[in-house]
Short mmCIF file of C-alpha atoms and ligand atoms in Angstrom, two decimals:
data_model
loop_
_atom_site.label_atom_id
_atom_site.label_comp_id
_atom_site.label_asym_id
_atom_site.label_seq_id
_atom_site.Cartn_x
_atom_site.Cartn_y
_atom_site.Cartn_z
CA MET F 1 21.71 10.15 -13.18
CA SER F 2 20.31 9.69 -16.69
CA ASP F 3 17.56 7.23 -17.65
CA SER F 4 18.44 7.05 -21.35
CA PRO F 5 19.71 3.60 -22.39
CA LYS F 6 23.44 3.00 -21.88
CA ALA F 7 25.44 2.13 -24.98
CA GLY F 8 25.21 -1.61 -25.64
CA THR F 9 22.17 -2.12 -23.38
CA THR F 10 18.95 -3.46 -24.87
CA PRO F 11 16.13 -1.82 -22.91
CA LYS F 12 13.93 -4.38 -21.18
CA LYS F 13 10.90 -4.39 -18.91
CA TYR F 14 11.18 -5.65 -15.34
CA LEU F 15 8.89 -6.17 -12.36
CA VAL F 16 10.63 -5.28 -9.07
CA THR F 17 8.82 -6.75 -6.08
CA GLY F 18 9.61 -4.91 -2.85
CA GLY F 19 10.92 -1.91 -4.80
CA ALA F 20 9.68 0.53 -2.14
CA GLY F 21 12.12 -1.02 0.34
CA TYR F 22 15.80 -0.37 0.89
CA VAL F 23 17.57 -2.73 -1.51
CA GLY F 24 14.75 -2.95 -4.08
CA SER F 25 14.59 0.84 -4.49
CA VAL F 26 18.35 1.09 -5.15
CA VAL F 27 18.19 -1.73 -7.71
CA ALA F 28 15.12 -0.15 -9.37
CA GLN F 29 17.08 3.11 -9.65
CA HIS F 30 20.01 1.27 -11.28
CA LEU F 31 17.67 -0.46 -13.76
CA LEU F 32 16.18 2.91 -14.74
CA GLU F 33 19.65 4.40 -15.17
CA ALA F 34 20.53 1.51 -17.49
CA GLY F 35 17.52 2.48 -19.64
CA HIS F 36 15.11 -0.28 -18.59
CA THR F 37 11.39 0.06 -17.87
CA VAL F 38 10.52 -0.70 -14.27
CA THR F 39 7.30 -1.49 -12.44
CA VAL F 40 7.49 -1.72 -8.66
CA LEU F 41 5.03 -4.06 -6.91
CA ASP F 42 5.01 -3.39 -3.18
CA ASP F 43 2.34 -3.55 -0.48
CA LEU F 44 4.16 -0.91 1.65
CA SER F 45 4.08 -3.28 4.64
CA THR F 46 7.65 -2.25 5.51
CA GLY F 47 8.47 -0.05 2.50
CA PHE F 48 7.69 3.59 1.75
CA ARG F 49 5.97 5.12 -1.28
CA ALA F 50 8.63 7.85 -1.26
CA GLY F 51 11.30 5.16 -1.70
CA VAL F 52 10.06 4.21 -5.20
CA PRO F 53 12.42 5.94 -7.64
CA ALA F 54 11.01 8.59 -9.96
CA GLY F 55 10.52 7.02 -13.38
CA ALA F 56 9.27 3.65 -12.10
CA ALA F 57 5.59 2.72 -12.37
CA PHE F 58 4.14 1.78 -8.98
CA ILE F 59 1.51 -0.81 -8.09
CA GLU F 60 0.49 -0.93 -4.44
CA GLY F 61 -0.22 -4.62 -4.12
CA ARG F 62 0.95 -7.98 -2.82
CA ILE F 63 3.10 -10.58 -4.51
CA GLN F 64 0.36 -13.03 -3.54
CA ASP F 65 -1.70 -11.31 -6.31
CA ALA F 66 1.18 -11.12 -8.82
CA ALA F 67 -0.84 -12.98 -11.49
CA ARG F 68 -3.05 -9.88 -11.78
CA HIS F 69 -0.13 -7.54 -12.26
CA LEU F 70 2.26 -9.52 -14.46
CA ASP F 71 1.82 -10.01 -18.19
CA PRO F 72 3.90 -11.58 -20.97
CA SER F 73 5.47 -8.22 -21.91
CA TYR F 74 7.78 -8.47 -18.88
CA ASP F 75 11.32 -9.74 -19.51
CA GLY F 76 11.96 -10.71 -15.90
CA VAL F 77 11.31 -10.27 -12.19
CA LEU F 78 13.66 -9.04 -9.47
CA HIS F 79 12.19 -10.33 -6.22
CA PHE F 80 12.96 -8.43 -3.00
CA ALA F 81 9.54 -8.52 -1.31
CA ALA F 82 9.81 -10.34 2.00
CA PHE F 83 9.77 -9.89 5.74
CA SER F 84 13.34 -9.87 7.02
CA GLN F 85 13.47 -9.26 10.78
CA VAL F 86 15.32 -12.22 12.29
CA GLY F 87 14.09 -11.61 15.86
CA GLU F 88 10.47 -11.20 14.81
CA SER F 89 10.68 -14.42 12.81
CA VAL F 90 11.64 -16.31 15.98
CA VAL F 91 8.53 -15.15 17.88
CA ASN F 92 6.17 -15.12 14.88
CA PRO F 93 7.46 -17.77 12.45
CA GLU F 94 4.13 -18.31 10.67
CA LYS F 95 4.22 -14.69 9.44
CA TYR F 96 7.49 -15.55 7.64
CA TRP F 97 6.33 -18.82 6.11
CA VAL F 98 3.08 -17.24 4.88
CA ASN F 99 4.66 -14.16 3.34
CA ASN F 100 8.11 -15.26 2.20
CA VAL F 101 7.30 -18.80 1.09
CA GLY F 102 3.55 -18.49 0.35
CA GLY F 103 4.06 -15.17 -1.45
CA THR F 104 6.89 -16.53 -3.58
CA THR F 105 4.83 -19.62 -4.47
CA ALA F 106 2.19 -17.29 -5.92
CA LEU F 107 4.82 -15.19 -7.69
CA LEU F 108 6.43 -18.24 -9.33
CA ALA F 109 2.99 -19.48 -10.46
CA ALA F 110 2.22 -16.06 -11.95
CA MET F 111 5.55 -16.03 -13.80
CA ARG F 112 4.82 -19.52 -15.18
CA GLU F 113 1.31 -18.49 -16.23
CA HIS F 114 2.54 -15.44 -18.14
CA GLY F 115 5.71 -17.01 -19.56
CA VAL F 116 8.08 -14.68 -17.67
CA ARG F 117 11.19 -16.87 -17.41
CA THR F 118 13.93 -14.79 -15.74
CA LEU F 119 14.20 -14.31 -11.96
CA VAL F 120 16.74 -12.70 -9.63
CA PHE F 121 15.99 -13.42 -5.97
CA SER F 122 17.25 -11.80 -2.74
CA SER F 123 18.57 -14.66 -0.68
CA THR F 124 20.72 -14.17 2.39
CA ALA F 125 23.76 -15.24 4.38
CA ALA F 126 21.21 -16.30 7.02
CA THR F 127 20.63 -19.47 4.96
CA TYR F 128 24.02 -20.78 6.16
CA GLY F 129 23.50 -20.36 9.91
CA GLU F 130 26.63 -20.99 12.00
CA PRO F 131 29.46 -21.19 9.43
CA VAL F 132 31.69 -24.27 9.32
CA SER F 133 34.58 -22.28 7.82
CA SER F 134 35.45 -18.76 6.68
CA PRO F 135 35.01 -17.27 4.13
CA ILE F 136 31.65 -18.93 3.38
CA THR F 137 31.22 -20.50 -0.06
CA GLU F 138 27.96 -21.53 -1.75
CA THR F 139 28.75 -25.23 -1.30
CA ASP F 140 29.00 -24.88 2.50
CA PRO F 141 26.21 -26.51 4.54
CA THR F 142 22.97 -24.57 4.96
CA ALA F 143 21.56 -24.78 8.49
CA PRO F 144 19.63 -21.57 9.21
CA THR F 145 19.23 -20.61 12.86
CA SER F 146 16.01 -18.58 12.41
CA PRO F 147 12.66 -18.99 10.65
CA TYR F 148 13.65 -15.99 8.51
CA GLY F 149 16.76 -17.80 7.22
CA ALA F 150 14.78 -21.04 6.86
CA SER F 151 12.07 -19.30 4.82
CA LYS F 152 14.69 -17.86 2.47
CA LEU F 153 16.38 -21.25 2.09
CA ALA F 154 12.99 -22.84 1.35
CA VAL F 155 12.50 -20.28 -1.44
CA ASP F 156 15.94 -21.11 -2.84
CA HIS F 157 14.85 -24.77 -2.99
CA MET F 158 11.54 -23.81 -4.62
CA ILE F 159 13.39 -21.83 -7.29
CA SER F 160 15.70 -24.79 -8.01
CA GLY F 161 12.65 -26.99 -8.57
CA GLU F 162 11.02 -24.36 -10.79
CA ALA F 163 14.17 -24.07 -12.92
CA THR F 164 14.49 -27.83 -13.35
CA ALA F 165 10.82 -28.53 -13.98
CA HIS F 166 9.76 -25.44 -15.92
CA GLY F 167 12.89 -23.94 -17.47
CA LEU F 168 13.17 -20.82 -15.30
CA ALA F 169 16.52 -18.97 -15.61
CA ALA F 170 17.19 -17.96 -12.01
CA VAL F 171 19.86 -16.42 -9.82
CA SER F 172 19.72 -16.29 -6.02
CA LEU F 173 22.03 -13.66 -4.57
CA ARG F 174 22.97 -14.35 -0.96
CA TYR F 175 23.67 -10.95 0.54
CA PHE F 176 25.85 -10.50 3.57
CA ASN F 177 25.39 -7.15 5.44
CA VAL F 178 24.04 -4.54 3.05
CA ALA F 179 24.86 -0.94 3.94
CA GLY F 180 25.30 2.56 2.52
CA ALA F 181 22.91 4.57 0.36
CA TYR F 182 22.53 5.61 -3.25
CA GLY F 183 21.07 8.96 -4.32
CA SER F 184 17.74 9.41 -2.56
CA CYS F 185 17.47 5.67 -1.74
CA GLY F 186 18.66 4.40 1.63
CA GLU F 187 17.86 2.37 4.71
CA ARG F 188 14.58 3.17 6.50
CA HIS F 189 13.76 -0.07 8.38
CA ASP F 190 11.25 0.31 11.22
CA PRO F 191 12.16 -1.02 13.70
CA GLU F 192 15.82 -0.73 12.63
CA SER F 193 17.90 -3.82 13.39
CA HIS F 194 21.02 -3.25 11.27
CA LEU F 195 24.18 -2.08 13.00
CA ILE F 196 25.30 0.86 10.83
CA PRO F 197 21.97 2.76 10.81
CA LEU F 198 21.59 2.04 14.55
CA VAL F 199 24.99 3.56 15.31
CA LEU F 200 24.12 6.53 13.08
CA HIS F 201 20.91 6.99 15.11
CA VAL F 202 23.16 7.55 18.14
CA ALA F 203 25.16 10.14 16.18
CA LEU F 204 21.88 11.86 15.24
CA GLY F 205 20.78 11.95 18.89
CA LYS F 206 17.86 9.53 18.28
CA ARG F 207 19.32 6.99 20.75
CA GLU F 208 21.58 7.46 23.72
CA SER F 209 24.07 4.65 23.08
CA ILE F 210 24.74 1.59 20.98
CA ASN F 211 24.44 -1.88 22.50
CA VAL F 212 27.45 -4.13 21.90
CA TYR F 213 26.12 -7.70 22.20
CA GLY F 214 29.06 -9.74 23.50
CA ASP F 215 32.74 -8.79 23.65
CA ASP F 216 34.15 -12.24 24.35
CA TYR F 217 33.90 -13.79 20.88
CA PRO F 218 37.03 -15.45 19.41
CA THR F 219 37.74 -12.39 17.22
CA PRO F 220 40.61 -9.84 17.43
CA ASP F 221 38.66 -7.37 19.62
CA GLY F 222 36.08 -9.83 21.01
CA THR F 223 33.11 -8.41 19.07
CA CYS F 224 31.28 -10.02 16.13
CA VAL F 225 32.76 -9.63 12.65
CA ARG F 226 30.56 -9.05 9.59
CA ASP F 227 31.04 -8.45 5.86
CA TYR F 228 29.54 -5.06 4.84
CA ILE F 229 28.68 -4.58 1.19
CA HIS F 230 27.70 -1.25 -0.36
CA VAL F 231 24.14 -1.30 -1.65
CA ALA F 232 25.25 0.18 -5.01
CA ASP F 233 27.78 -2.65 -5.51
CA LEU F 234 24.97 -5.06 -4.69
CA ALA F 235 22.68 -3.37 -7.23
CA GLU F 236 25.29 -3.74 -9.97
CA ALA F 237 25.40 -7.49 -9.28
CA HIS F 238 21.62 -7.70 -9.83
CA LEU F 239 21.89 -6.15 -13.28
CA LEU F 240 24.65 -8.61 -14.21
CA ALA F 241 22.60 -11.50 -12.78
CA LEU F 242 19.71 -10.82 -15.17
CA THR F 243 21.61 -12.45 -18.03
CA ALA F 244 23.81 -14.90 -16.08
CA ALA F 245 21.64 -18.04 -15.89
CA ALA F 246 20.60 -20.28 -18.78
CA PRO F 247 16.99 -21.55 -18.98
CA GLY F 248 16.65 -24.41 -16.50
CA GLU F 249 19.57 -23.18 -14.39
CA HIS F 250 19.47 -21.88 -10.83
CA LEU F 251 22.71 -20.13 -9.98
CA ILE F 252 23.48 -19.21 -6.34
CA CYS F 253 26.06 -16.49 -5.61
CA ASN F 254 27.23 -14.99 -2.34
CA LEU F 255 27.60 -11.22 -2.35
CA GLY F 256 30.05 -9.65 0.04
CA ASN F 257 33.44 -7.95 -0.04
CA GLY F 258 35.34 -10.82 1.57
CA ASN F 259 36.46 -8.42 4.33
CA GLY F 260 35.23 -8.59 7.88
CA PHE F 261 34.80 -5.60 10.20
CA SER F 262 34.05 -5.97 13.89
CA VAL F 263 31.23 -4.20 15.73
CA ARG F 264 33.88 -2.06 17.47
CA GLU F 265 35.52 -1.14 14.15
CA VAL F 266 32.12 -0.05 12.80
CA ILE F 267 31.45 2.10 15.88
CA GLU F 268 34.94 3.62 15.73
CA THR F 269 34.52 4.41 12.01
CA VAL F 270 31.14 6.07 12.71
CA ARG F 271 32.89 8.23 15.33
CA LYS F 272 35.48 9.31 12.76
CA VAL F 273 32.93 9.96 9.99
CA THR F 274 30.39 11.85 12.15
CA GLY F 275 32.60 13.44 14.81
CA HIS F 276 30.14 12.16 17.45
CA PRO F 277 31.51 10.29 20.52
CA VAL F 278 28.87 7.46 20.16
CA PRO F 279 28.67 5.95 23.67
CA GLU F 280 28.58 2.12 23.88
CA THR F 281 26.64 -0.11 26.29
CA ALA F 282 27.93 -3.62 26.97
CA ALA F 283 25.19 -6.25 26.57
CA PRO F 284 25.18 -10.07 26.72
CA ARG F 285 25.62 -12.14 23.57
CA ARG F 286 22.42 -12.74 21.54
CA GLY F 287 21.54 -16.32 20.69
CA GLY F 288 22.22 -17.30 17.09
CA ASP F 289 24.86 -14.58 16.41
CA PRO F 290 27.88 -16.32 14.80
CA ALA F 291 31.29 -14.84 15.71
CA VAL F 292 32.33 -14.25 12.09
CA LEU F 293 30.28 -14.04 8.87
CA VAL F 294 32.39 -13.28 5.81
CA ALA F 295 31.57 -14.14 2.19
CA SER F 296 33.61 -15.70 -0.53
CA ALA F 297 32.27 -13.91 -3.61
CA ALA F 298 34.42 -15.94 -6.03
CA THR F 299 31.32 -17.37 -7.76
CA ALA F 300 29.86 -13.89 -8.33
CA THR F 301 33.19 -12.77 -9.80
CA GLU F 302 33.44 -15.82 -12.04
CA ARG F 303 29.82 -16.15 -13.16
CA LEU F 304 28.58 -12.55 -13.09
CA GLY F 305 31.87 -10.78 -13.82
CA TRP F 306 31.15 -8.78 -10.65
CA GLN F 307 33.68 -6.88 -8.56
CA PRO F 308 32.77 -4.60 -5.66
CA SER F 309 34.21 -1.10 -6.07
CA ARG F 310 33.04 0.56 -2.83
CA ALA F 311 34.52 -1.80 -0.22
CA ASP F 312 35.98 0.91 2.04
CA LEU F 313 34.07 0.90 5.35
CA ALA F 314 34.47 4.67 5.92
CA GLY F 315 33.03 5.34 2.44
CA ILE F 316 30.07 3.02 3.04
CA ILE F 317 29.36 4.73 6.37
CA ALA F 318 29.81 8.23 4.90
CA ASP F 319 27.11 7.49 2.28
CA ALA F 320 24.77 6.07 4.93
CA TRP F 321 25.43 9.13 7.14
CA GLN F 322 24.60 11.56 4.34
CA PHE F 323 21.29 9.74 3.76
CA ALA F 324 20.47 9.50 7.48
CA ARG F 325 21.04 13.23 8.00
CA ARG F 326 18.86 14.13 5.02
CA GLU F 327 16.09 11.79 6.26
CA ASP F 328 16.33 13.31 9.70
CA THR F 329 15.49 16.76 8.35
CA THR F 330 12.81 15.61 5.89
CA THR F 331 10.85 13.11 8.03
CA PRO F 332 8.21 14.80 10.20
N1 NAD Z 1 19.13 -5.46 4.07
C1 NAD Z 1 19.95 -6.49 4.21
O1 NAD Z 1 21.04 -6.37 4.82
C2 NAD Z 1 19.60 -7.84 3.63
C3 NAD Z 1 20.49 -8.91 3.79
C4 NAD Z 1 20.16 -10.14 3.22
C5 NAD Z 1 18.99 -10.30 2.50
N2 NAD Z 1 18.12 -9.26 2.37
C6 NAD Z 1 16.88 -9.48 1.61
O2 NAD Z 1 16.74 -8.43 0.67
C7 NAD Z 1 15.36 -8.12 0.46
C8 NAD Z 1 15.15 -6.64 0.66
O3 NAD Z 1 15.55 -6.28 1.98
P1 NAD Z 1 15.41 -4.79 2.48
O4 NAD Z 1 16.45 -4.59 3.52
O5 NAD Z 1 15.33 -3.88 1.33
O6 NAD Z 1 13.98 -4.88 3.22
P2 NAD Z 1 12.76 -3.86 3.18
O7 NAD Z 1 11.85 -4.26 4.29
O8 NAD Z 1 13.27 -2.46 3.16
O9 NAD Z 1 12.08 -4.16 1.78
C9 NAD Z 1 11.17 -5.22 1.57
C10 NAD Z 1 10.01 -4.66 0.76
O10 NAD Z 1 9.09 -5.71 0.45
C11 NAD Z 1 7.75 -5.24 0.63
N3 NAD Z 1 6.91 -6.44 0.87
C12 NAD Z 1 7.01 -7.34 1.89
N4 NAD Z 1 6.10 -8.33 1.71
C13 NAD Z 1 5.42 -8.04 0.56
C14 NAD Z 1 4.37 -8.68 -0.16
N5 NAD Z 1 3.81 -9.82 0.28
N6 NAD Z 1 3.94 -8.12 -1.31
C15 NAD Z 1 4.48 -6.95 -1.77
N7 NAD Z 1 5.47 -6.30 -1.13
C16 NAD Z 1 5.94 -6.83 0.03
C17 NAD Z 1 7.85 -4.28 1.81
O11 NAD Z 1 6.79 -3.35 1.86
C18 NAD Z 1 9.20 -3.60 1.53
O12 NAD Z 1 9.05 -2.45 0.73
C19 NAD Z 1 14.58 -9.01 1.44
O13 NAD Z 1 14.08 -10.10 0.71
C20 NAD Z 1 15.62 -9.43 2.46
O14 NAD Z 1 15.32 -10.70 2.97
C21 NAD Z 1 18.39 -8.02 2.91
#
């Protein structure tokens, strides 16, 4: 991994909010490898100082105070900082409105104040809620089923207003299920709520079995189907998104592989990759879990020129497994 500029790339300076977290750290690493200058702004509320890639400047601070940390020398902001636990958002919705919406209001004001006019935002498939058809396109209805999804949709609306009123060039990327790892950057959520790292915890002996929530969905094996996208493919889309929108435009793109894998297929693939038997425990359906969530990424292909190149589930899981094993030996 080199941090000298790639041929044809003009080095720029970016603020990465939430760059001590899972996705933000991988994108920060990709920006550095493309020769850009990166400052990470993160309050470490769910992120880790060790997650910030070497070569990035680090400010331990909140997006609510972004005006203090931004200045006109920045070419753009990549905005990952948010709370993102769906279940927690149901029991503590105000925490999500205050941080995700309130924090982004402050960030947008700071960008306006300092004339920083390019934004790439982490939106989510959770903005759609229960899909009306599959694969999901960006023009499908948005009806989030959790305060988390609602807070992200509210931010998408705020960004549209900011683009129209104040000339922001903005892209919202609606991620489906992000997975895998890249170099020393990987998934360290606490508590963990994502399926692949949870199944890997079983393989590591950190949990006894994996809960399968519902096996009577209208899917081929009765378990929920999701679209898993490798975090490095996702990172590449962010770099392309930095130049995709014109001033005054807010472009929204789904990011997924367009392939669905069931919970059982994920567990079976973890068994093959790790050699561990991974016991399952049958559990009732969880409210608000749609049967199938699969992205149409046609807009990302058309507008960003993006194509995923790591869509193989076993490869995604193998990268996550390598990271999880390394973490297991390095975390005290
Ligand atoms: N991981 C996924 O599968 C997924 C899917 C869809 C969308 N997203 C979105 O992508 C983004 C990153 O997700 P992640 O999985 O890397 O989560 P993460 O929790 O690992 O990272 C979020 C980071 O933001 C920081 N943060 C939170 N509030 C902050 C604030 N007010 N000021 C400064 N820093 C703050 C946290 O400390 C953390 O480092 C989130 O916005 C999330 O909603 C993630």
